[in-house]
JSON list of C-alpha atoms in Angstrom, two decimals:
[
{"chain": "A", "resi": 1, "resn": "MET", "atom": "CA", "xyz": [19.43, -4.67, -1.20]},
{"chain": "A", "resi": 2, "resn": "ASP", "atom": "CA", "xyz": [20.74, -1.12, -1.45]},
{"chain": "A", "resi": 3, "resn": "PRO", "atom": "CA", "xyz": [19.11, 1.48, 0.82]},
{"chain": "A", "resi": 4, "resn": "ILE", "atom": "CA", "xyz": [19.89, 4.22, -1.69]},
{"chain": "A", "resi": 5, "resn": "ALA", "atom": "CA", "xyz": [17.41, 4.51, -4.56]},
{"chain": "A", "resi": 6, "resn": "PHE", "atom": "CA", "xyz": [19.25, 7.19, -6.57]},
{"chain": "A", "resi": 7, "resn": "LYS", "atom": "CA", "xyz": [21.15, 10.43, -6.27]},
{"chain": "A", "resi": 8, "resn": "ILE", "atom": "CA", "xyz": [20.47, 13.86, -7.73]},
{"chain": "A", "resi": 9, "resn": "GLY", "atom": "CA", "xyz": [23.72, 15.77, -7.43]},
{"chain": "A", "resi": 10, "resn": "ASN", "atom": "CA", "xyz": [24.54, 15.83, -3.71]},
{"chain": "A", "resi": 11, "resn": "LEU", "atom": "CA", "xyz": [21.00, 14.82, -2.79]},
{"chain": "A", "resi": 12, "resn": "THR", "atom": "CA", "xyz": [20.63, 11.16, -1.84]},
{"chain": "A", "resi": 13, "resn": "ILE", "atom": "CA", "xyz": [17.18, 9.60, -2.10]},
{"chain": "A", "resi": 14, "resn": "HIS", "atom": "CA", "xyz": [16.64, 6.51, 0.07]},
{"chain": "A", "resi": 15, "resn": "TRP", "atom": "CA", "xyz": [14.16, 3.72, -0.55]},
{"chain": "A", "resi": 16, "resn": "TYR", "atom": "CA", "xyz": [12.93, 4.05, 3.03]},
{"chain": "A", "resi": 17, "resn": "GLY", "atom": "CA", "xyz": [11.75, 7.60, 2.41]},
{"chain": "A", "resi": 18, "resn": "ILE", "atom": "CA", "xyz": [10.18, 6.68, -0.93]},
{"chain": "A", "resi": 19, "resn": "PHE", "atom": "CA", "xyz": [8.11, 3.84, 0.52]},
{"chain": "A", "resi": 20, "resn": "MET", "atom": "CA", "xyz": [7.17, 5.87, 3.60]},
{"chain": "A", "resi": 21, "resn": "ALA", "atom": "CA", "xyz": [5.95, 8.75, 1.43]},
{"chain": "A", "resi": 22, "resn": "THR", "atom": "CA", "xyz": [4.07, 6.34, -0.86]},
{"chain": "A", "resi": 23, "resn": "GLY", "atom": "CA", "xyz": [2.39, 4.68, 2.10]},
{"chain": "A", "resi": 24, "resn": "LEU", "atom": "CA", "xyz": [1.34, 8.02, 3.58]},
{"chain": "A", "resi": 25, "resn": "GLY", "atom": "CA", "xyz": [0.05, 9.26, 0.24]},
{"chain": "A", "resi": 26, "resn": "LEU", "atom": "CA", "xyz": [-2.03, 6.17, -0.49]},
{"chain": "A", "resi": 27, "resn": "GLY", "atom": "CA", "xyz": [-3.21, 6.11, 3.11]},
{"chain": "A", "resi": 28, "resn": "MET", "atom": "CA", "xyz": [-4.51, 9.67, 2.90]},
{"chain": "A", "resi": 29, "resn": "TRP", "atom": "CA", "xyz": [-6.15, 9.06, -0.48]},
{"chain": "A", "resi": 30, "resn": "THR", "atom": "CA", "xyz": [-8.01, 5.94, 0.63]},
{"chain": "A", "resi": 31, "resn": "ALA", "atom": "CA", "xyz": [-9.01, 7.55, 3.94]},
{"chain": "A", "resi": 32, "resn": "THR", "atom": "CA", "xyz": [-10.43, 10.53, 2.07]},
{"chain": "A", "resi": 33, "resn": "LEU", "atom": "CA", "xyz": [-12.52, 8.23, -0.15]},
{"chain": "A", "resi": 34, "resn": "ARG", "atom": "CA", "xyz": [-13.92, 6.43, 2.90]},
{"chain": "A", "resi": 35, "resn": "GLY", "atom": "CA", "xyz": [-14.47, 9.58, 4.90]},
{"chain": "A", "resi": 36, "resn": "THR", "atom": "CA", "xyz": [-16.46, 11.41, 2.25]},
{"chain": "A", "resi": 37, "resn": "ARG", "atom": "CA", "xyz": [-18.84, 8.43, 2.06]},
{"chain": "A", "resi": 38, "resn": "ILE", "atom": "CA", "xyz": [-19.88, 9.01, 5.67]},
{"chain": "A", "resi": 39, "resn": "GLY", "atom": "CA", "xyz": [-20.00, 12.80, 5.53]},
{"chain": "A", "resi": 40, "resn": "LEU", "atom": "CA", "xyz": [-16.50, 13.80, 6.60]},
{"chain": "A", "resi": 41, "resn": "LYS", "atom": "CA", "xyz": [-14.92, 16.69, 4.73]},
{"chain": "A", "resi": 42, "resn": "ALA", "atom": "CA", "xyz": [-11.96, 15.93, 2.47]},
{"chain": "A", "resi": 43, "resn": "ASP", "atom": "CA", "xyz": [-10.17, 19.09, 3.67]},
{"chain": "A", "resi": 44, "resn": "ASP", "atom": "CA", "xyz": [-10.52, 18.00, 7.29]},
{"chain": "A", "resi": 45, "resn": "ILE", "atom": "CA", "xyz": [-8.99, 14.61, 6.52]},
{"chain": "A", "resi": 46, "resn": "SER", "atom": "CA", "xyz": [-6.11, 16.19, 4.58]},
{"chain": "A", "resi": 47, "resn": "ASN", "atom": "CA", "xyz": [-5.39, 18.64, 7.40]},
{"chain": "A", "resi": 48, "resn": "LEU", "atom": "CA", "xyz": [-5.61, 15.83, 9.94]},
{"chain": "A", "resi": 49, "resn": "PHE", "atom": "CA", "xyz": [-3.04, 13.81, 8.01]},
{"chain": "A", "resi": 50, "resn": "PHE", "atom": "CA", "xyz": [-0.54, 16.66, 8.33]},
{"chain": "A", "resi": 51, "resn": "TRP", "atom": "CA", "xyz": [-0.77, 16.38, 12.12]},
{"chain": "A", "resi": 52, "resn": "ILE", "atom": "CA", "xyz": [-0.76, 12.58, 11.95]},
{"chain": "A", "resi": 53, "resn": "ILE", "atom": "CA", "xyz": [2.58, 12.69, 10.11]},
{"chain": "A", "resi": 54, "resn": "ILE", "atom": "CA", "xyz": [4.14, 15.13, 12.60]},
{"chain": "A", "resi": 55, "resn": "SER", "atom": "CA", "xyz": [2.83, 13.42, 15.75]},
{"chain": "A", "resi": 56, "resn": "GLY", "atom": "CA", "xyz": [3.51, 9.94, 14.36]},
{"chain": "A", "resi": 57, "resn": "LEU", "atom": "CA", "xyz": [7.17, 10.73, 13.65]},
{"chain": "A", "resi": 58, "resn": "ILE", "atom": "CA", "xyz": [7.63, 12.33, 17.06]},
{"chain": "A", "resi": 59, "resn": "GLY", "atom": "CA", "xyz": [5.98, 9.39, 18.85]},
{"chain": "A", "resi": 60, "resn": "ALA", "atom": "CA", "xyz": [7.93, 6.82, 16.81]},
{"chain": "A", "resi": 61, "resn": "LYS", "atom": "CA", "xyz": [11.27, 8.50, 17.47]},
{"chain": "A", "resi": 62, "resn": "LEU", "atom": "CA", "xyz": [10.53, 9.17, 21.15]},
{"chain": "A", "resi": 63, "resn": "LEU", "atom": "CA", "xyz": [9.66, 5.54, 21.87]},
{"chain": "A", "resi": 64, "resn": "TYR", "atom": "CA", "xyz": [12.77, 4.40, 19.98]},
{"chain": "A", "resi": 65, "resn": "VAL", "atom": "CA", "xyz": [14.94, 6.62, 22.16]},
{"chain": "A", "resi": 66, "resn": "ILE", "atom": "CA", "xyz": [13.20, 5.40, 25.34]},
{"chain": "A", "resi": 67, "resn": "ASN", "atom": "CA", "xyz": [13.69, 1.76, 24.32]},
{"chain": "A", "resi": 68, "resn": "HIS", "atom": "CA", "xyz": [17.33, 2.07, 23.29]},
{"chain": "A", "resi": 69, "resn": "TRP", "atom": "CA", "xyz": [18.95, 4.70, 25.46]},
{"chain": "A", "resi": 70, "resn": "ASP", "atom": "CA", "xyz": [21.29, 3.03, 27.94]},
{"chain": "A", "resi": 71, "resn": "GLY", "atom": "CA", "xyz": [22.55, 6.21, 29.57]},
{"chain": "A", "resi": 72, "resn": "LYS", "atom": "CA", "xyz": [25.83, 5.97, 27.67]},
{"chain": "A", "resi": 73, "resn": "THR", "atom": "CA", "xyz": [24.89, 6.28, 24.00]},
{"chain": "A", "resi": 74, "resn": "PRO", "atom": "CA", "xyz": [24.66, 9.96, 22.99]},
{"chain": "A", "resi": 75, "resn": "LEU", "atom": "CA", "xyz": [21.02, 10.93, 22.57]},
{"chain": "A", "resi": 76, "resn": "THR", "atom": "CA", "xyz": [21.93, 12.76, 19.38]},
{"chain": "A", "resi": 77, "resn": "ASN", "atom": "CA", "xyz": [22.97, 9.46, 17.76]},
{"chain": "A", "resi": 78, "resn": "LEU", "atom": "CA", "xyz": [19.64, 7.86, 18.60]},
{"chain": "A", "resi": 79, "resn": "ILE", "atom": "CA", "xyz": [17.62, 10.85, 17.45]},
{"chain": "A", "resi": 80, "resn": "LEU", "atom": "CA", "xyz": [19.47, 11.11, 14.13]},
{"chain": "A", "resi": 81, "resn": "ASP", "atom": "CA", "xyz": [19.36, 7.35, 13.43]},
{"chain": "A", "resi": 82, "resn": "ARG", "atom": "CA", "xyz": [17.47, 7.34, 10.11]},
{"chain": "A", "resi": 83, "resn": "SER", "atom": "CA", "xyz": [15.80, 3.95, 10.63]},
{"chain": "A", "resi": 84, "resn": "GLY", "atom": "CA", "xyz": [15.32, 4.49, 14.37]},
{"chain": "A", "resi": 85, "resn": "ILE", "atom": "CA", "xyz": [11.54, 4.59, 14.69]},
{"chain": "A", "resi": 86, "resn": "VAL", "atom": "CA", "xyz": [9.05, 2.35, 16.49]},
{"chain": "A", "resi": 87, "resn": "PHE", "atom": "CA", "xyz": [5.58, 1.81, 15.03]},
{"chain": "A", "resi": 88, "resn": "HIS", "atom": "CA", "xyz": [3.94, 1.51, 18.44]},
{"chain": "A", "resi": 89, "resn": "GLY", "atom": "CA", "xyz": [5.20, 5.01, 19.21]},
{"chain": "A", "resi": 90, "resn": "ALA", "atom": "CA", "xyz": [3.81, 6.30, 15.93]},
{"chain": "A", "resi": 91, "resn": "LEU", "atom": "CA", "xyz": [0.44, 4.78, 16.82]},
{"chain": "A", "resi": 92, "resn": "ILE", "atom": "CA", "xyz": [0.42, 6.46, 20.23]},
{"chain": "A", "resi": 93, "resn": "GLY", "atom": "CA", "xyz": [1.42, 9.84, 18.79]},
{"chain": "A", "resi": 94, "resn": "THR", "atom": "CA", "xyz": [-1.17, 9.52, 16.03]},
{"chain": "A", "resi": 95, "resn": "THR", "atom": "CA", "xyz": [-3.92, 8.67, 18.52]},
{"chain": "A", "resi": 96, "resn": "ILE", "atom": "CA", "xyz": [-3.21, 11.80, 20.54]},
{"chain": "A", "resi": 97, "resn": "ALA", "atom": "CA", "xyz": [-3.23, 13.97, 17.41]},
{"chain": "A", "resi": 98, "resn": "ILE", "atom": "CA", "xyz": [-6.54, 12.53, 16.19]},
{"chain": "A", "resi": 99, "resn": "TRP", "atom": "CA", "xyz": [-8.18, 13.02, 19.58]},
{"chain": "A", "resi": 100, "resn": "ILE", "atom": "CA", "xyz": [-7.09, 16.68, 19.76]},
{"chain": "A", "resi": 101, "resn": "PHE", "atom": "CA", "xyz": [-7.90, 17.45, 16.11]},
{"chain": "A", "resi": 102, "resn": "THR", "atom": "CA", "xyz": [-11.39, 15.91, 16.17]},
{"chain": "A", "resi": 103, "resn": "ARG", "atom": "CA", "xyz": [-12.30, 17.78, 19.35]},
{"chain": "A", "resi": 104, "resn": "LYS", "atom": "CA", "xyz": [-11.02, 21.07, 17.97]},
{"chain": "A", "resi": 105, "resn": "ASN", "atom": "CA", "xyz": [-12.78, 20.65, 14.61]},
{"chain": "A", "resi": 106, "resn": "LYS", "atom": "CA", "xyz": [-15.93, 19.01, 15.99]},
{"chain": "A", "resi": 107, "resn": "MET", "atom": "CA", "xyz": [-15.46, 15.80, 14.00]},
{"chain": "A", "resi": 108, "resn": "PRO", "atom": "CA", "xyz": [-16.97, 12.48, 15.18]},
{"chain": "A", "resi": 109, "resn": "LEU", "atom": "CA", "xyz": [-14.13, 10.79, 17.06]},
{"chain": "A", "resi": 110, "resn": "TRP", "atom": "CA", "xyz": [-14.86, 7.09, 16.51]},
{"chain": "A", "resi": 111, "resn": "ALA", "atom": "CA", "xyz": [-16.14, 7.49, 12.96]},
{"chain": "A", "resi": 112, "resn": "THR", "atom": "CA", "xyz": [-12.89, 9.33, 12.15]},
{"chain": "A", "resi": 113, "resn": "PHE", "atom": "CA", "xyz": [-10.81, 6.58, 13.71]},
{"chain": "A", "resi": 114, "resn": "ASP", "atom": "CA", "xyz": [-12.76, 3.99, 11.69]},
{"chain": "A", "resi": 115, "resn": "THR", "atom": "CA", "xyz": [-12.08, 5.96, 8.52]},
{"chain": "A", "resi": 116, "resn": "LEU", "atom": "CA", "xyz": [-8.35, 6.02, 9.19]},
{"chain": "A", "resi": 117, "resn": "ALA", "atom": "CA", "xyz": [-7.83, 2.49, 10.55]},
{"chain": "A", "resi": 118, "resn": "PRO", "atom": "CA", "xyz": [-7.57, 0.66, 7.19]},
{"chain": "A", "resi": 119, "resn": "SER", "atom": "CA", "xyz": [-5.11, 3.31, 6.00]},
{"chain": "A", "resi": 120, "resn": "PHE", "atom": "CA", "xyz": [-2.89, 2.65, 9.00]},
{"chain": "A", "resi": 121, "resn": "SER", "atom": "CA", "xyz": [-2.48, -0.93, 7.77]},
{"chain": "A", "resi": 122, "resn": "LEU", "atom": "CA", "xyz": [-1.99, 0.10, 4.15]},
{"chain": "A", "resi": 123, "resn": "GLY", "atom": "CA", "xyz": [0.69, 2.66, 4.99]},
{"chain": "A", "resi": 124, "resn": "HIS", "atom": "CA", "xyz": [2.40, 0.22, 7.33]},
{"chain": "A", "resi": 125, "resn": "ALA", "atom": "CA", "xyz": [2.41, -2.52, 4.69]},
{"chain": "A", "resi": 126, "resn": "ILE", "atom": "CA", "xyz": [4.13, -0.27, 2.16]},
{"chain": "A", "resi": 127, "resn": "GLY", "atom": "CA", "xyz": [6.50, 1.16, 4.73]},
{"chain": "A", "resi": 128, "resn": "ARG", "atom": "CA", "xyz": [7.74, -2.32, 5.68]},
{"chain": "A", "resi": 129, "resn": "ILE", "atom": "CA", "xyz": [9.05, -2.75, 2.12]},
{"chain": "A", "resi": 130, "resn": "GLY", "atom": "CA", "xyz": [11.23, 0.27, 2.85]},
{"chain": "A", "resi": 131, "resn": "CYS", "atom": "CA", "xyz": [12.47, -1.55, 5.95]},
{"chain": "A", "resi": 132, "resn": "LEU", "atom": "CA", "xyz": [13.54, -4.47, 3.76]},
{"chain": "A", "resi": 133, "resn": "MET", "atom": "CA", "xyz": [15.50, -2.19, 1.45]},
{"chain": "A", "resi": 134, "resn": "THR", "atom": "CA", "xyz": [17.14, -0.47, 4.42]},
{"chain": "A", "resi": 135, "resn": "GLY", "atom": "CA", "xyz": [17.96, -3.73, 6.21]},
{"chain": "A", "resi": 136, "resn": "CYS", "atom": "CA", "xyz": [16.28, -2.87, 9.50]},
{"chain": "A", "resi": 137, "resn": "CYS", "atom": "CA", "xyz": [13.68, -4.98, 11.36]},
{"chain": "A", "resi": 138, "resn": "TYR", "atom": "CA", "xyz": [15.41, -8.14, 10.10]},
{"chain": "A", "resi": 139, "resn": "GLY", "atom": "CA", "xyz": [14.63, -11.72, 11.06]},
{"chain": "A", "resi": 140, "resn": "LYS", "atom": "CA", "xyz": [16.44, -14.64, 12.63]},
{"chain": "A", "resi": 141, "resn": "PHE", "atom": "CA", "xyz": [18.63, -17.05, 10.70]},
{"chain": "A", "resi": 142, "resn": "CYS", "atom": "CA", "xyz": [16.75, -19.55, 8.54]},
{"chain": "A", "resi": 143, "resn": "SER", "atom": "CA", "xyz": [17.31, -21.76, 5.50]},
{"chain": "A", "resi": 144, "resn": "LEU", "atom": "CA", "xyz": [13.84, -21.65, 3.95]},
{"chain": "A", "resi": 145, "resn": "PRO", "atom": "CA", "xyz": [13.64, -21.17, 0.16]},
{"chain": "A", "resi": 146, "resn": "TRP", "atom": "CA", "xyz": [12.37, -17.59, 0.56]},
{"chain": "A", "resi": 147, "resn": "ALA", "atom": "CA", "xyz": [15.07, -16.55, 3.06]},
{"chain": "A", "resi": 148, "resn": "VAL", "atom": "CA", "xyz": [16.96, -13.36, 2.19]},
{"chain": "A", "resi": 149, "resn": "GLN", "atom": "CA", "xyz": [20.61, -12.41, 2.46]},
{"chain": "A", "resi": 150, "resn": "PHE", "atom": "CA", "xyz": [21.68, -8.85, 3.16]},
{"chain": "A", "resi": 151, "resn": "PRO", "atom": "CA", "xyz": [24.85, -7.31, 1.70]},
{"chain": "A", "resi": 152, "resn": "GLN", "atom": "CA", "xyz": [28.26, -7.38, 3.32]},
{"chain": "A", "resi": 153, "resn": "GLY", "atom": "CA", "xyz": [28.38, -5.07, 6.32]},
{"chain": "A", "resi": 154, "resn": "HIS", "atom": "CA", "xyz": [24.92, -6.00, 7.52]},
{"chain": "A", "resi": 155, "resn": "PRO", "atom": "CA", "xyz": [24.83, -7.65, 10.99]},
{"chain": "A", "resi": 156, "resn": "THR", "atom": "CA", "xyz": [23.42, -10.89, 9.53]},
{"chain": "A", "resi": 157, "resn": "HIS", "atom": "CA", "xyz": [25.83, -11.26, 6.60]},
{"chain": "A", "resi": 158, "resn": "PRO", "atom": "CA", "xyz": [26.62, -13.83, 5.19]},
{"chain": "A", "resi": 159, "resn": "HIS", "atom": "CA", "xyz": [23.69, -15.80, 6.64]},
{"chain": "A", "resi": 160, "resn": "THR", "atom": "CA", "xyz": [20.18, -16.03, 5.24]},
{"chain": "A", "resi": 161, "resn": "VAL", "atom": "CA", "xyz": [17.37, -14.79, 7.46]},
{"chain": "A", "resi": 162, "resn": "HIS", "atom": "CA", "xyz": [13.59, -14.63, 7.66]},
{"chain": "A", "resi": 163, "resn": "PRO", "atom": "CA", "xyz": [12.26, -11.74, 5.53]},
{"chain": "A", "resi": 164, "resn": "THR", "atom": "CA", "xyz": [10.21, -10.50, 8.48]},
{"chain": "A", "resi": 165, "resn": "GLN", "atom": "CA", "xyz": [9.65, -7.17, 6.75]},
{"chain": "A", "resi": 166, "resn": "ILE", "atom": "CA", "xyz": [7.82, -8.96, 3.92]},
{"chain": "A", "resi": 167, "resn": "TYR", "atom": "CA", "xyz": [5.90, -11.18, 6.33]},
{"chain": "A", "resi": 168, "resn": "GLU", "atom": "CA", "xyz": [4.59, -8.14, 8.13]},
{"chain": "A", "resi": 169, "resn": "SER", "atom": "CA", "xyz": [3.92, -6.30, 4.87]},
{"chain": "A", "resi": 170, "resn": "ILE", "atom": "CA", "xyz": [1.78, -9.16, 3.54]},
{"chain": "A", "resi": 171, "resn": "LEU", "atom": "CA", "xyz": [-0.10, -9.48, 6.82]},
{"chain": "A", "resi": 172, "resn": "ASN", "atom": "CA", "xyz": [-0.78, -5.74, 6.89]},
{"chain": "A", "resi": 173, "resn": "PHE", "atom": "CA", "xyz": [-2.04, -5.79, 3.29]},
{"chain": "A", "resi": 174, "resn": "ALA", "atom": "CA", "xyz": [-4.42, -8.59, 4.31]},
{"chain": "A", "resi": 175, "resn": "LEU", "atom": "CA", "xyz": [-5.48, -6.62, 7.38]},
{"chain": "A", "resi": 176, "resn": "TYR", "atom": "CA", "xyz": [-6.12, -3.59, 5.18]},
{"chain": "A", "resi": 177, "resn": "GLY", "atom": "CA", "xyz": [-8.46, -5.63, 2.99]},
{"chain": "A", "resi": 178, "resn": "MET", "atom": "CA", "xyz": [-10.34, -6.97, 6.00]},
{"chain": "A", "resi": 179, "resn": "LEU", "atom": "CA", "xyz": [-10.70, -3.54, 7.61]},
{"chain": "A", "resi": 180, "resn": "ALA", "atom": "CA", "xyz": [-11.81, -1.89, 4.37]},
{"chain": "A", "resi": 181, "resn": "TRP", "atom": "CA", "xyz": [-14.55, -4.53, 4.11]},
{"chain": "A", "resi": 182, "resn": "LEU", "atom": "CA", "xyz": [-15.49, -4.11, 7.77]},
{"chain": "A", "resi": 183, "resn": "PHE", "atom": "CA", "xyz": [-15.76, -0.34, 7.34]},
{"chain": "A", "resi": 184, "resn": "ARG", "atom": "CA", "xyz": [-18.54, -0.88, 4.80]},
{"chain": "A", "resi": 185, "resn": "ASN", "atom": "CA", "xyz": [-20.28, -3.37, 7.08]},
{"chain": "A", "resi": 186, "resn": "ARG", "atom": "CA", "xyz": [-19.60, -2.02, 10.58]},
{"chain": "A", "resi": 187, "resn": "LYS", "atom": "CA", "xyz": [-22.30, -2.25, 13.22]},
{"chain": "A", "resi": 188, "resn": "PHE", "atom": "CA", "xyz": [-21.14, 0.62, 15.43]},
{"chain": "A", "resi": 189, "resn": "ASP", "atom": "CA", "xyz": [-18.68, 3.51, 15.39]},
{"chain": "A", "resi": 190, "resn": "GLY", "atom": "CA", "xyz": [-15.30, 2.40, 16.65]},
{"chain": "A", "resi": 191, "resn": "GLN", "atom": "CA", "xyz": [-15.67, -1.20, 15.49]},
{"chain": "A", "resi": 192, "resn": "VAL", "atom": "CA", "xyz": [-13.03, -0.83, 12.78]},
{"chain": "A", "resi": 193, "resn": "ILE", "atom": "CA", "xyz": [-10.38, 0.86, 14.94]},
{"chain": "A", "resi": 194, "resn": "ALA", "atom": "CA", "xyz": [-10.96, -1.63, 17.77]},
{"chain": "A", "resi": 195, "resn": "THR", "atom": "CA", "xyz": [-10.56, -4.51, 15.30]},
{"chain": "A", "resi": 196, "resn": "TYR", "atom": "CA", "xyz": [-7.39, -2.92, 13.97]},
{"chain": "A", "resi": 197, "resn": "VAL", "atom": "CA", "xyz": [-5.85, -2.57, 17.44]},
{"chain": "A", "resi": 198, "resn": "LEU", "atom": "CA", "xyz": [-6.72, -6.16, 18.37]},
{"chain": "A", "resi": 199, "resn": "SER", "atom": "CA", "xyz": [-5.49, -7.59, 15.06]},
{"chain": "A", "resi": 200, "resn": "TYR", "atom": "CA", "xyz": [-2.27, -5.62, 14.87]},
{"chain": "A", "resi": 201, "resn": "ALA", "atom": "CA", "xyz": [-1.42, -6.39, 18.49]},
{"chain": "A", "resi": 202, "resn": "GLY", "atom": "CA", "xyz": [-1.73, -10.12, 17.81]},
{"chain": "A", "resi": 203, "resn": "LEU", "atom": "CA", "xyz": [0.15, -9.87, 14.52]},
{"chain": "A", "resi": 204, "resn": "ARG", "atom": "CA", "xyz": [3.04, -7.95, 16.04]},
{"chain": "A", "resi": 205, "resn": "PHE", "atom": "CA", "xyz": [3.28, -10.11, 19.17]},
{"chain": "A", "resi": 206, "resn": "PHE", "atom": "CA", "xyz": [3.89, -13.29, 17.17]},
{"chain": "A", "resi": 207, "resn": "MET", "atom": "CA", "xyz": [6.06, -11.55, 14.56]},
{"chain": "A", "resi": 208, "resn": "GLU", "atom": "CA", "xyz": [8.49, -10.61, 17.33]},
{"chain": "A", "resi": 209, "resn": "PHE", "atom": "CA", "xyz": [9.43, -14.28, 17.73]},
{"chain": "A", "resi": 210, "resn": "LEU", "atom": "CA", "xyz": [10.96, -14.23, 14.23]},
{"chain": "A", "resi": 211, "resn": "ARG", "atom": "CA", "xyz": [12.82, -10.93, 14.51]},
{"chain": "A", "resi": 212, "resn": "ASP", "atom": "CA", "xyz": [16.46, -10.66, 15.55]},
{"chain": "A", "resi": 213, "resn": "ASP", "atom": "CA", "xyz": [17.24, -6.95, 15.38]},
{"chain": "A", "resi": 214, "resn": "ASN", "atom": "CA", "xyz": [17.98, -4.86, 18.44]},
{"chain": "A", "resi": 215, "resn": "ARG", "atom": "CA", "xyz": [14.61, -3.77, 19.85]},
{"chain": "A", "resi": 216, "resn": "GLY", "atom": "CA", "xyz": [15.77, -2.26, 23.11]},
{"chain": "A", "resi": 217, "resn": "ARG", "atom": "CA", "xyz": [15.29, -3.39, 26.69]},
{"chain": "A", "resi": 218, "resn": "LEU", "atom": "CA", "xyz": [13.27, -6.49, 27.56]},
{"chain": "A", "resi": 219, "resn": "TRP", "atom": "CA", "xyz": [10.14, -6.50, 29.69]},
{"chain": "A", "resi": 220, "resn": "PHE", "atom": "CA", "xyz": [10.41, -8.91, 32.63]},
{"chain": "A", "resi": 221, "resn": "ASP", "atom": "CA", "xyz": [13.64, -10.26, 31.06]},
{"chain": "A", "resi": 222, "resn": "SER", "atom": "CA", "xyz": [11.63, -12.29, 28.55]},
{"chain": "A", "resi": 223, "resn": "LEU", "atom": "CA", "xyz": [9.31, -10.13, 26.42]},
{"chain": "A", "resi": 224, "resn": "THR", "atom": "CA", "xyz": [10.56, -7.70, 23.80]},
{"chain": "A", "resi": 225, "resn": "SER", "atom": "CA", "xyz": [9.29, -4.15, 24.09]},
{"chain": "A", "resi": 226, "resn": "GLY", "atom": "CA", "xyz": [7.15, -4.82, 21.01]},
{"chain": "A", "resi": 227, "resn": "GLN", "atom": "CA", "xyz": [5.52, -7.81, 22.68]},
{"chain": "A", "resi": 228, "resn": "GLY", "atom": "CA", "xyz": [4.93, -5.93, 25.91]},
{"chain": "A", "resi": 229, "resn": "LEU", "atom": "CA", "xyz": [3.28, -3.04, 24.11]},
{"chain": "A", "resi": 230, "resn": "SER", "atom": "CA", "xyz": [1.28, -5.47, 21.97]},
{"chain": "A", "resi": 231, "resn": "ILE", "atom": "CA", "xyz": [-0.17, -7.07, 25.10]},
{"chain": "A", "resi": 232, "resn": "LEU", "atom": "CA", "xyz": [-1.24, -3.65, 26.36]},
{"chain": "A", "resi": 233, "resn": "LEU", "atom": "CA", "xyz": [-2.72, -2.81, 22.96]},
{"chain": "A", "resi": 234, "resn": "PHE", "atom": "CA", "xyz": [-4.63, -6.09, 22.84]},
{"chain": "A", "resi": 235, "resn": "ILE", "atom": "CA", "xyz": [-6.15, -5.45, 26.26]},
{"chain": "A", "resi": 236, "resn": "GLY", "atom": "CA", "xyz": [-6.96, -1.86, 25.31]},
{"chain": "A", "resi": 237, "resn": "GLY", "atom": "CA", "xyz": [-8.51, -2.96, 22.00]},
{"chain": "A", "resi": 238, "resn": "GLY", "atom": "CA", "xyz": [-10.67, -5.52, 23.76]},
{"chain": "A", "resi": 239, "resn": "VAL", "atom": "CA", "xyz": [-11.89, -2.99, 26.32]},
{"chain": "A", "resi": 240, "resn": "LEU", "atom": "CA", "xyz": [-12.56, -0.46, 23.53]},
{"chain": "A", "resi": 241, "resn": "TRP", "atom": "CA", "xyz": [-14.58, -3.00, 21.52]},
{"chain": "A", "resi": 242, "resn": "TRP", "atom": "CA", "xyz": [-16.67, -3.97, 24.55]},
{"chain": "A", "resi": 243, "resn": "LYS", "atom": "CA", "xyz": [-17.30, -0.39, 25.70]},
{"chain": "A", "resi": 244, "resn": "LEU", "atom": "CA", "xyz": [-18.28, 0.93, 22.27]},
{"chain": "A", "resi": 245, "resn": "ARG", "atom": "CA", "xyz": [-20.45, -2.09, 21.51]},
{"chain": "A", "resi": 246, "resn": "GLU", "atom": "CA", "xyz": [-22.26, -1.68, 24.85]},
{"chain": "A", "resi": 247, "resn": "ARG", "atom": "CA", "xyz": [-22.76, 2.01, 24.18]},
{"chain": "A", "resi": 248, "resn": "ASN", "atom": "CA", "xyz": [-24.25, 1.22, 20.79]},
{"chain": "A", "resi": 249, "resn": "LEU", "atom": "CA", "xyz": [-26.63, -1.37, 22.27]},
{"chain": "A", "resi": 250, "resn": "LEU", "atom": "CA", "xyz": [-27.76, 1.11, 24.96]},
{"chain": "A", "resi": 251, "resn": "LYS", "atom": "CA", "xyz": [-28.31, 3.74, 22.30]},
{"chain": "A", "resi": 252, "resn": "LYS", "atom": "CA", "xyz": [-30.43, 1.38, 20.23]},
{"chain": "A", "resi": 253, "resn": "SER", "atom": "CA", "xyz": [-32.47, 0.25, 23.23]},
{"chain": "A", "resi": 254, "resn": "GLY", "atom": "CA", "xyz": [-33.12, 3.90, 24.12]},
{"chain": "A", "resi": 255, "resn": "GLU", "atom": "CA", "xyz": [-34.39, 4.59, 20.59]},
{"chain": "A", "resi": 256, "resn": "ALA", "atom": "CA", "xyz": [-36.64, 1.51, 20.56]}
]
């Protein structure tokens, strides 16, 4: 795999950027289609995506720096590391941006989250292909028929390793399909985003067992930072599901 897709003069275009941009574009398009079905304005969704991109990148980079800074490595190196982003951080930054934007523009919070949730999985699935081309987020050594080998200079060369980027991409595509179906059949606002948080937390927790890249400091000397955050997300998703479901039941009983 070569991280560079092509060059135009002195401009170098990387696969990572191409797949990230594709994921964001398709995510916004599919979110707009879902949102307009439930009365959200296409312009509001497009404007929201601008802030999602900004806040997501800031959150992803900030969490990467927090996880990896040892007090010795220059912060500039961590900040400028092209592949140095953490999805959990992007999710946190995105959540804050959505909460602020929906309040400011008087959009329904949980319906907006439900609209966006499937697109989170779709964008993530496409973005992970960029990770494969870049060589980050790699797996542990294995000899399975579908194992991959990265070029000379990669930390795993010359061994074959689990293609964890593709594992997670496939699982996120499947999650996208499930969430898109659930959006059309949801019983209460917030059901889709709560399902996403629960599902992704479980997916990521177990995927961490197959990864072998540097993911920063351990929690309790045993859990990776990704697993620790996934546990917190799973608990939060469960509480969110329960609270929103109870609110919906109370609302229905009050209308009866």
